[in-house]
Short mmCIF file of C-alpha atoms in Angstrom, two decimals:
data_model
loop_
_atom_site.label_atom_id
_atom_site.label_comp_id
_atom_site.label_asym_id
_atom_site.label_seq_id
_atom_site.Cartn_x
_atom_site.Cartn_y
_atom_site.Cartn_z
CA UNK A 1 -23.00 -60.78 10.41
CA UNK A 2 -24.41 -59.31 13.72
CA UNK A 3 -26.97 -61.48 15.43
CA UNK A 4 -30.01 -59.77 17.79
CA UNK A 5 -32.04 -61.15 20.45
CA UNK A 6 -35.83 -60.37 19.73
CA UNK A 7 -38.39 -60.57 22.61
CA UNK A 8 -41.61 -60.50 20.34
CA UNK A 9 -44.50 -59.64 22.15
CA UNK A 10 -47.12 -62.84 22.71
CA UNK A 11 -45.65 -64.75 20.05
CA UNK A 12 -47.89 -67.77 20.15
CA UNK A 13 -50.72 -65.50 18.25
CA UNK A 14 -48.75 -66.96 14.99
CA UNK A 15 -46.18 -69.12 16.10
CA UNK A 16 -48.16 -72.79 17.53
CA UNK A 17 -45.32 -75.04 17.70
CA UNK A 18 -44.64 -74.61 21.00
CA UNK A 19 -48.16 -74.75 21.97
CA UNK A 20 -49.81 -77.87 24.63
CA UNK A 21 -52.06 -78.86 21.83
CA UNK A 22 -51.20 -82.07 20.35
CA UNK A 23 -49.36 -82.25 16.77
CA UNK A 24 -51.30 -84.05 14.34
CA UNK A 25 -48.85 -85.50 12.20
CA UNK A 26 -50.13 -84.52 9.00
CA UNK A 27 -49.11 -80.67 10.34
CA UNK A 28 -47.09 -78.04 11.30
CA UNK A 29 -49.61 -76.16 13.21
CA UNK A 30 -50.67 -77.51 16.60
CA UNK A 31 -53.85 -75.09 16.45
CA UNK A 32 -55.42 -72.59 13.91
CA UNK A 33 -54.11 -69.16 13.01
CA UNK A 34 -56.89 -66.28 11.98
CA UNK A 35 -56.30 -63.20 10.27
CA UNK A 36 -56.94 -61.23 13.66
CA UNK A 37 -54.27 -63.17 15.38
CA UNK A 38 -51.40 -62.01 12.87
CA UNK A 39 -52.99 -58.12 13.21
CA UNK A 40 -52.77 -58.27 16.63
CA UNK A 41 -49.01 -59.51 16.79
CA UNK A 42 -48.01 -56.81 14.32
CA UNK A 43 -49.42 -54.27 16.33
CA UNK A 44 -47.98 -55.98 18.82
CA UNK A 45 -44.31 -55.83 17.32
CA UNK A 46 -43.87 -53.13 15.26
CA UNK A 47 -40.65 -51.68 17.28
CA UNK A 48 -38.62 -54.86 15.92
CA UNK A 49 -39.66 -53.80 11.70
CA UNK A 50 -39.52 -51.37 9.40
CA UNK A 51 -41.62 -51.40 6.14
CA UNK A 52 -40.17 -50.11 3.06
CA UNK A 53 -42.37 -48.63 0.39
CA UNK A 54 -41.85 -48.05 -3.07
CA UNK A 55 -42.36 -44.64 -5.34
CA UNK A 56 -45.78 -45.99 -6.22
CA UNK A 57 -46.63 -46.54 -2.81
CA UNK A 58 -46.51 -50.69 -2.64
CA UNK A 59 -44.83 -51.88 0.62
CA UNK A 60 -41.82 -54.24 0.59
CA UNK A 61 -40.79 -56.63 2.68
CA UNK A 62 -40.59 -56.03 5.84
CA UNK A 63 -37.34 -55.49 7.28
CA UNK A 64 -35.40 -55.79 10.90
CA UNK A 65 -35.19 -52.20 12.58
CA UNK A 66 -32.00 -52.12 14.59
CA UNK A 67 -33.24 -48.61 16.42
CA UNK A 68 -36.48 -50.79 18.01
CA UNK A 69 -37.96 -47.68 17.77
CA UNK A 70 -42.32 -47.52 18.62
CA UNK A 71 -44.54 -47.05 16.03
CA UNK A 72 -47.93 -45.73 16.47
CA UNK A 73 -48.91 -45.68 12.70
CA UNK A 74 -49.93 -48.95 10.89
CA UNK A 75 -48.03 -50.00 8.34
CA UNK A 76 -49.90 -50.99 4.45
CA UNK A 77 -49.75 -54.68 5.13
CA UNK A 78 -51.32 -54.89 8.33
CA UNK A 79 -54.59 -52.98 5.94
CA UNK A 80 -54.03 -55.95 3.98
CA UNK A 81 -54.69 -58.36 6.60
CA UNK A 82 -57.49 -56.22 8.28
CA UNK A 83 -59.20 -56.69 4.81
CA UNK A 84 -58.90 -60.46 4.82
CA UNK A 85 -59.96 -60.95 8.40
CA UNK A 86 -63.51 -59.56 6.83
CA UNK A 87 -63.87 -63.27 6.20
CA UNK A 88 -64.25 -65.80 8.05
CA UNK A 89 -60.70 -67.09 7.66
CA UNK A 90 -58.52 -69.99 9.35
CA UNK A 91 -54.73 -70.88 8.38
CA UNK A 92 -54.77 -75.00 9.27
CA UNK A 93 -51.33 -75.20 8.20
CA UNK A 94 -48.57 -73.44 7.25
CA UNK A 95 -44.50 -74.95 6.76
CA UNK A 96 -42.00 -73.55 6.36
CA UNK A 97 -39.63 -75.44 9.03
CA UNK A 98 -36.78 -76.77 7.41
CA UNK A 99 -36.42 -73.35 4.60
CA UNK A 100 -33.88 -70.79 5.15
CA UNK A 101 -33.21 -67.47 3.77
CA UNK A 102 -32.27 -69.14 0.42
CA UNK A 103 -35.33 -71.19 0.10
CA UNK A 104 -37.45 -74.03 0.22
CA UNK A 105 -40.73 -75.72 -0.62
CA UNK A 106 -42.78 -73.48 1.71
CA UNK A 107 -47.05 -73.80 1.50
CA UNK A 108 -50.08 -73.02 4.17
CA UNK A 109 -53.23 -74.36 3.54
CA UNK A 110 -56.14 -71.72 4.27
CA UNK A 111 -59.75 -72.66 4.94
CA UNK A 112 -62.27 -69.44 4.59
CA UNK A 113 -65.60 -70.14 5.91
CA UNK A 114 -67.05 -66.61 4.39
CA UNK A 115 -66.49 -68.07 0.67
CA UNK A 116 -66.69 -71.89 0.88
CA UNK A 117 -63.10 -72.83 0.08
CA UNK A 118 -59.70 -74.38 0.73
CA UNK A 119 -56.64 -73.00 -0.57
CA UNK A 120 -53.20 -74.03 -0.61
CA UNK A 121 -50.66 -71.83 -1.35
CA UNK A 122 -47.34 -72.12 -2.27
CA UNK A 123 -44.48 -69.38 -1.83
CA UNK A 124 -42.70 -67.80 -4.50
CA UNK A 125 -38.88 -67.82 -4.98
CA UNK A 126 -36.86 -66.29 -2.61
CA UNK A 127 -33.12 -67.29 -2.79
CA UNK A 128 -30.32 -69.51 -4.59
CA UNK A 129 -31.71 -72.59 -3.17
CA UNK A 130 -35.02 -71.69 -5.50
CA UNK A 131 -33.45 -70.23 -8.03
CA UNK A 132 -31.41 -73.72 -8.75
CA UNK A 133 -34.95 -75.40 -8.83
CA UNK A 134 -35.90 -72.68 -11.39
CA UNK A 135 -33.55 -73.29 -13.77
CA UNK A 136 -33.89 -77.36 -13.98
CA UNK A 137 -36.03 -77.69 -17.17
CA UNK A 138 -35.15 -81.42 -17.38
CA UNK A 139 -38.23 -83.89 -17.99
CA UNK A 140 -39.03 -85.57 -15.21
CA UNK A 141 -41.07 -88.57 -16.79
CA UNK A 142 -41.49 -90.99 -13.34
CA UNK A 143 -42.45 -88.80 -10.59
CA UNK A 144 -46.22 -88.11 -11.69
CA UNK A 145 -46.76 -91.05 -13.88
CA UNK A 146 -44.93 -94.20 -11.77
CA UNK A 147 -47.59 -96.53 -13.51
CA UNK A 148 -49.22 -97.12 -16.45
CA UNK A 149 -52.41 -95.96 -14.87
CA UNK A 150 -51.20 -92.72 -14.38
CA UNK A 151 -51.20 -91.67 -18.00
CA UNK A 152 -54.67 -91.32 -19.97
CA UNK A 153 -53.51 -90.73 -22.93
CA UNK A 154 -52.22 -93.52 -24.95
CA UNK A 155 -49.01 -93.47 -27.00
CA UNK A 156 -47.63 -90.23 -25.26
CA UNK A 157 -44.56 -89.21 -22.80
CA UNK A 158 -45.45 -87.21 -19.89
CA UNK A 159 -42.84 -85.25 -18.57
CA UNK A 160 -42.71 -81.98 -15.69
CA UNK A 161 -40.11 -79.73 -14.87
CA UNK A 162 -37.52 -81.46 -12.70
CA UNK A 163 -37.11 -78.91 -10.27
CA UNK A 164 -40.30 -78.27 -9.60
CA UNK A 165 -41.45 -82.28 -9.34
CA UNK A 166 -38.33 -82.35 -7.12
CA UNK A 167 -39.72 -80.13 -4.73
CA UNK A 168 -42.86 -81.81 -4.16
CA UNK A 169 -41.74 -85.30 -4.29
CA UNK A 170 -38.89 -84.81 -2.41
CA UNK A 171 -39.63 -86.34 1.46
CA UNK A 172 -40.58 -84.07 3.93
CA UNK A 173 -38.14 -83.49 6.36
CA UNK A 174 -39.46 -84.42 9.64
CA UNK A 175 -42.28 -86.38 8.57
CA UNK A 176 -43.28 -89.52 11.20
CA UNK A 177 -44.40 -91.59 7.86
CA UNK A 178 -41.14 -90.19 5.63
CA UNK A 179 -44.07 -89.66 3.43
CA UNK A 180 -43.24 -86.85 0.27
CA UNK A 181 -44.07 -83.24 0.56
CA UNK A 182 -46.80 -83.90 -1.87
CA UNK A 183 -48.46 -86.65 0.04
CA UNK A 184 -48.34 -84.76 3.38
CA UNK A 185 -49.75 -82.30 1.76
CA UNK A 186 -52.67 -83.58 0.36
CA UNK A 187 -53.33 -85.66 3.48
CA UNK A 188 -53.90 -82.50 4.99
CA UNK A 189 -56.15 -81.66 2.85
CA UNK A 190 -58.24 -84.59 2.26
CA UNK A 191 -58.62 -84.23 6.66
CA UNK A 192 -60.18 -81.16 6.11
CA UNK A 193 -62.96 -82.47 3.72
CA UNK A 194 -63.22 -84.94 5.40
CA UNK A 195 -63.02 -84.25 9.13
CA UNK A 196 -63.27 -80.52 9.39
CA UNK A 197 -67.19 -79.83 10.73
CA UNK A 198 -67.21 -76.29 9.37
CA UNK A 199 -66.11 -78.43 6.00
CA UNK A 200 -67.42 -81.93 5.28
CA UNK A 201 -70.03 -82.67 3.29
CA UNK A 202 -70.60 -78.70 2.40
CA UNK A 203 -69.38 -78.43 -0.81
CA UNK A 204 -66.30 -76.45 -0.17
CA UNK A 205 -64.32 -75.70 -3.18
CA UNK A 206 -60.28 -76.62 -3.59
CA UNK A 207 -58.54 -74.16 -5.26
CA UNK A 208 -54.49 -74.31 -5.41
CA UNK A 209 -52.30 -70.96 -5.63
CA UNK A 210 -48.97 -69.28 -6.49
CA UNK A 211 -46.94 -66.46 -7.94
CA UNK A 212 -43.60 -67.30 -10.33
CA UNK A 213 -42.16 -70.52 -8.39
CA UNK A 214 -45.49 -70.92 -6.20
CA UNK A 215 -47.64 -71.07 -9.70
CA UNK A 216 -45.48 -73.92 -10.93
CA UNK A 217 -45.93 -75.52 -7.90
CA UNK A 218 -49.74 -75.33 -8.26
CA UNK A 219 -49.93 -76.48 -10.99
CA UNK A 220 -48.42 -79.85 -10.77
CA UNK A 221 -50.16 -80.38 -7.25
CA UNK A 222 -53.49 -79.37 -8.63
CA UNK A 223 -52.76 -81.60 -11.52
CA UNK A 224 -51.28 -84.89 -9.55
CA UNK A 225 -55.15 -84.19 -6.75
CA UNK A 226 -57.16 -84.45 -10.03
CA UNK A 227 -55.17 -87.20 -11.52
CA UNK A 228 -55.54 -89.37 -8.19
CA UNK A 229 -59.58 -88.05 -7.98
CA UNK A 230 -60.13 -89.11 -11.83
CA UNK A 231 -58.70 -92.40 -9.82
CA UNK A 232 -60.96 -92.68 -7.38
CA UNK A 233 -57.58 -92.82 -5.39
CA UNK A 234 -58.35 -93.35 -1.65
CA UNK A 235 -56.08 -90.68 -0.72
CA UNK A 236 -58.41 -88.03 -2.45
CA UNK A 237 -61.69 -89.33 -1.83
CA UNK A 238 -62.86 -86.41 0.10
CA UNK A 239 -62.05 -83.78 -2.00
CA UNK A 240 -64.45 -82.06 -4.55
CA UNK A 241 -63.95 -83.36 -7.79
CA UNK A 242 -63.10 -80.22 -9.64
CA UNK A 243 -59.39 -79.05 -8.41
CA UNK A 244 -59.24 -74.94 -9.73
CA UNK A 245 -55.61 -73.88 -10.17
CA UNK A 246 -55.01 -70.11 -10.26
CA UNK A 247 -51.79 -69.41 -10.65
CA UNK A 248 -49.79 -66.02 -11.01
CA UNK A 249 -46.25 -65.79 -13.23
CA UNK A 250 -46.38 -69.45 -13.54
CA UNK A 251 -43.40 -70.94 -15.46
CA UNK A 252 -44.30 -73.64 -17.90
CA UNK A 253 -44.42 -77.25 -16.01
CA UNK A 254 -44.38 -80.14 -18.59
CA UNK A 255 -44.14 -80.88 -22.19
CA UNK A 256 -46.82 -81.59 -24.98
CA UNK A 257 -47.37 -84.83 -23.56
CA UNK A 258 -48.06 -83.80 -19.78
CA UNK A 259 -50.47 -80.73 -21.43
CA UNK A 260 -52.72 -83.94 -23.23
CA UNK A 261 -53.00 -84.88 -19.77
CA UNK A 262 -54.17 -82.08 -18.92
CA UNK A 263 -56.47 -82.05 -21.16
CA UNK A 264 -58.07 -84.93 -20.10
CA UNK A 265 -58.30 -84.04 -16.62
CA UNK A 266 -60.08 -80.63 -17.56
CA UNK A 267 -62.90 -82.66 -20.31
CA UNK A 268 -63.28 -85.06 -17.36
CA UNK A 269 -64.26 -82.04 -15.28
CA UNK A 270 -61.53 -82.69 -13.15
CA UNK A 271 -58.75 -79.94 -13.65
CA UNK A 272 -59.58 -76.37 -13.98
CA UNK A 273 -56.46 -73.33 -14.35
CA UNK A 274 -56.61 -69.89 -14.31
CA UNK A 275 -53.27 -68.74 -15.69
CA UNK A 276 -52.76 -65.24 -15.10
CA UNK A 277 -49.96 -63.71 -16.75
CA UNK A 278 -48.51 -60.03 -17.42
CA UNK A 279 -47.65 -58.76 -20.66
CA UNK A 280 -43.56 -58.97 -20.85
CA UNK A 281 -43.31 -60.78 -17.81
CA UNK A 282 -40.98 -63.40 -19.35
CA UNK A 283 -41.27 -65.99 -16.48
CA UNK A 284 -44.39 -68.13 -17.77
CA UNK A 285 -42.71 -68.48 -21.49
CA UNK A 286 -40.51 -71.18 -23.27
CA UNK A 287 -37.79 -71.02 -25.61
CA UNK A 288 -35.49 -69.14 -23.22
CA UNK A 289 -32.96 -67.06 -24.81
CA UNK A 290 -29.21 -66.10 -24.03
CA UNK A 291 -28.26 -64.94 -21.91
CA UNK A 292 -30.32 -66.45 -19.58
CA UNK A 293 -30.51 -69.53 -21.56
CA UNK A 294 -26.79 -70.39 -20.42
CA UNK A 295 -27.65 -71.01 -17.06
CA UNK A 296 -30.96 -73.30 -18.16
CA UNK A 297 -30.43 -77.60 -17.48
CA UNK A 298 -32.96 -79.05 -20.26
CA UNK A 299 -34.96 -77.87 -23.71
CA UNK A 300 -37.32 -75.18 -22.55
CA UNK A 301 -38.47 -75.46 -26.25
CA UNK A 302 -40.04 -78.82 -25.36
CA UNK A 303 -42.63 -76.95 -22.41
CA UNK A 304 -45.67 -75.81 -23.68
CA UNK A 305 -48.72 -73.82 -21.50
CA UNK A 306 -51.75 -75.12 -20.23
CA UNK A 307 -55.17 -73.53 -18.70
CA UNK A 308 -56.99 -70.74 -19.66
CA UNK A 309 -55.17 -67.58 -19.80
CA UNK A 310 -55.29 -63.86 -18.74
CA UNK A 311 -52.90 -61.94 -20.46
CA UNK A 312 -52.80 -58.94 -18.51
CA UNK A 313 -51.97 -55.21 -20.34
CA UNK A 314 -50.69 -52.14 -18.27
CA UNK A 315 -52.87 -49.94 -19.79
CA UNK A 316 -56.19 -51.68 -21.26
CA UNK A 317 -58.22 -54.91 -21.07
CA UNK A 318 -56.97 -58.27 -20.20
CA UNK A 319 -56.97 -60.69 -23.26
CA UNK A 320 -58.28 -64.20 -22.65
CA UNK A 321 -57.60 -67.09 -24.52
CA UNK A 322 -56.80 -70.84 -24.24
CA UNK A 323 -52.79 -71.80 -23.21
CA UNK A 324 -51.53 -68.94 -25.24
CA UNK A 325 -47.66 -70.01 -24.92
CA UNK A 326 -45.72 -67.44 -25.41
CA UNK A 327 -41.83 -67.22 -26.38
CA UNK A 328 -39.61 -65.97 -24.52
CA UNK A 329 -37.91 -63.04 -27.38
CA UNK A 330 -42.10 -62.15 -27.43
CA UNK A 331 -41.94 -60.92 -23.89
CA UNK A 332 -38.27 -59.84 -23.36
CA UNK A 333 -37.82 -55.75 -22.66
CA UNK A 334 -36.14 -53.55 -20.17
CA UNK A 335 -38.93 -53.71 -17.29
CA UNK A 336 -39.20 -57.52 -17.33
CA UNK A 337 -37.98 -57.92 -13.89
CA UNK A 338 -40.57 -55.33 -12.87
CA UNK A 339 -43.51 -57.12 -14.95
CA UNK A 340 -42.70 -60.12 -12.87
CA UNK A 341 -43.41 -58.85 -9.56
CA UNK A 342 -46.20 -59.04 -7.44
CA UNK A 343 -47.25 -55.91 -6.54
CA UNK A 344 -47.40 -55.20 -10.91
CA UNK A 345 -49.91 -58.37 -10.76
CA UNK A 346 -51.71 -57.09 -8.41
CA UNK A 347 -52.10 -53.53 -10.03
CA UNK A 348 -53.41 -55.06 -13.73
CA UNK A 349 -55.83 -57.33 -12.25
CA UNK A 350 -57.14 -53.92 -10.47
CA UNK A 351 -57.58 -52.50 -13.55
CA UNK A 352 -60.93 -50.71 -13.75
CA UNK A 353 -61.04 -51.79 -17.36
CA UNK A 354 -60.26 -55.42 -16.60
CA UNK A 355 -63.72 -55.48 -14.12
CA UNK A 356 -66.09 -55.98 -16.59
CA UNK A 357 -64.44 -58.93 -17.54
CA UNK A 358 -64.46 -60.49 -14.20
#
């Protein structure tokens, strides 16, 4: 494959590693990156892309432009980003180090000043490295619940999607403590609350975010912060004691078992999710069918829903309800691939008819 040399114009407005600062070891970042910052470097850069958009007008990825050719017009996702610099924004962290083109655990961790909240966020899938995660539907009974404090509810077996629990428990690569990715993570995060002046002790919010891969994600970190918190786990102590999930095209995470302890978490006040899902989008159902059942490791019949749901219509209002599993025959037709994506999210939950609902 040919290989270019790119001279991006002031790239330290979103690249900090090579930055003076010191490195805290609980990041990537060595210093904060706003909303502005990333507007000005794609003004900055536009010769070096080219931004693909769709019949309906959506914008792609963006792409390498071989002709390095000037552009004087914006392109759709730098209005995106103009939008969310109207708040008062900060990106304290954001890995993606050791991922290639075929994937990766990759998650930033957002503080917005505007709204009084913390986000993490974790990416999507993106490549065969992902997609092998994806398709591990083995229970996982150890990772989340090590000890018999861990589990709640008596008499029951917890178990989460292996590929998924892999990816968070795996160690991060690079890590001075060879801590997981989950514990680095939350560290993080806990700093913030605790440490952050704009933050502590002002009743910021946590919520934790994703779309297909990156929903399945958040909802096994948002459930292992309020498991520690229901603790009173040192390592969470400065958190808010309501963790939100709201996740996007989330796959189901655990069995029967891991949804009672669930449960718990969200009576104890603990646990909150907001699943939203697309009608025959047949990513966030169980029972997977052939063909695509071939390729599955595990019972996908065993993984049940959890969290209050959106069911989101092309053409008229969003049903809500409570878990709402769905099968995967239920949701299966010739635009599932299309139902799936983001830009189709992002549509429905426009939906003037869905507003009221809101």
């Amino acid at each position: 494959s040919e290989k270019y040399t790119v001279a991006f114009d002031t790239p330290a407005l979103i690249r900090t590693q090579d930055g003076a600062q010191e490195q805290s070891k609980d990041k990537l970042l060595k210093y904060v990156i706003t909303p502005d910052a990333i507007k000005e470097f794609m003004e900055l850069n536009r010769k070096w892309y080219k931004e693909p958009v769709d019949e309906d007008g959506n914008a792609g990825d963006w792409e390498f432009d071989k002709t390095v050719t000037e552009k004087n017009e914006s392109f759709l996702l730098e209005a995106a980003v103009e939008e969310a610099a109207k708040d008062n924004m900060k990106i304290v962290d954001y890995d993606d180090e050791f991922c290639k083109g075929k994937g990766g655990l990759v998650y930033g961790v957002v503080v917005n000043l505007t709204r009084k909240w913390i986000t993490v966020a974790f990416r999507g899938t993106i490549g065969s490295t992902d997609l092998m995660a994806d398709r591990d539907f083995r229970l996982d009974h150890e990772s989340l619940f090590d000890s018999e404090d861990d589990i709640f509810v008596s008499g029951g077996k917890p178990g989460t999607h292996m590929g998924f629990t892999t990816y968070l428990m795996d160690e991060k690569k690079g890590d001075q403590d060879g801590r997981k990715c989950l514990d680095r993570i939350l560290t993080c995060v806990n700093e913030e609350f605790k440490s952050n002046p704009d933050v502590a002790g002002k009743d910021f919010d946590l919520y934790v975010t994703g779309h297909s891969l990156g929903g399945g994600l958040a909802n096994l970190f948002a459930f292992k912060a309020a498991q520690l918190k229901a603790k009173d786990d040192e390592s969470v102590k400065y958190l808010p004691k309501k963790i939100t999930a709201l996740t996007f095209a989330s796959p189901t995470v655990g069995n029967d078992d891991y949804n009672k302890e669930f449960q718990y978490l969200e009576k104890k006040g603990n646990l909150r999710h907001i699943r939203i899902a697309n009608e025959g989008d047949v990513v966030p159902t169980n029972n997977i069918i052939p063909p695509a059942s071939l390729a599955i490791k595990g019972n996908t019949k065993l993984y049940t829903q959890n969290g209050v749901n959106l069911h989101l219509h092309a053409d008229k209002e969003v049903e809500v309800d409570y878990r709402a599993t769905k099968s995967c025959w239920s949701q299966t037709s010739l635009s599932s691939l299309d139902n799936h994506m983001v830009t189709e999210y992002y549509k429905r939950v426009e939906l003037l008819a869905n507003k009221k609902v809101y």
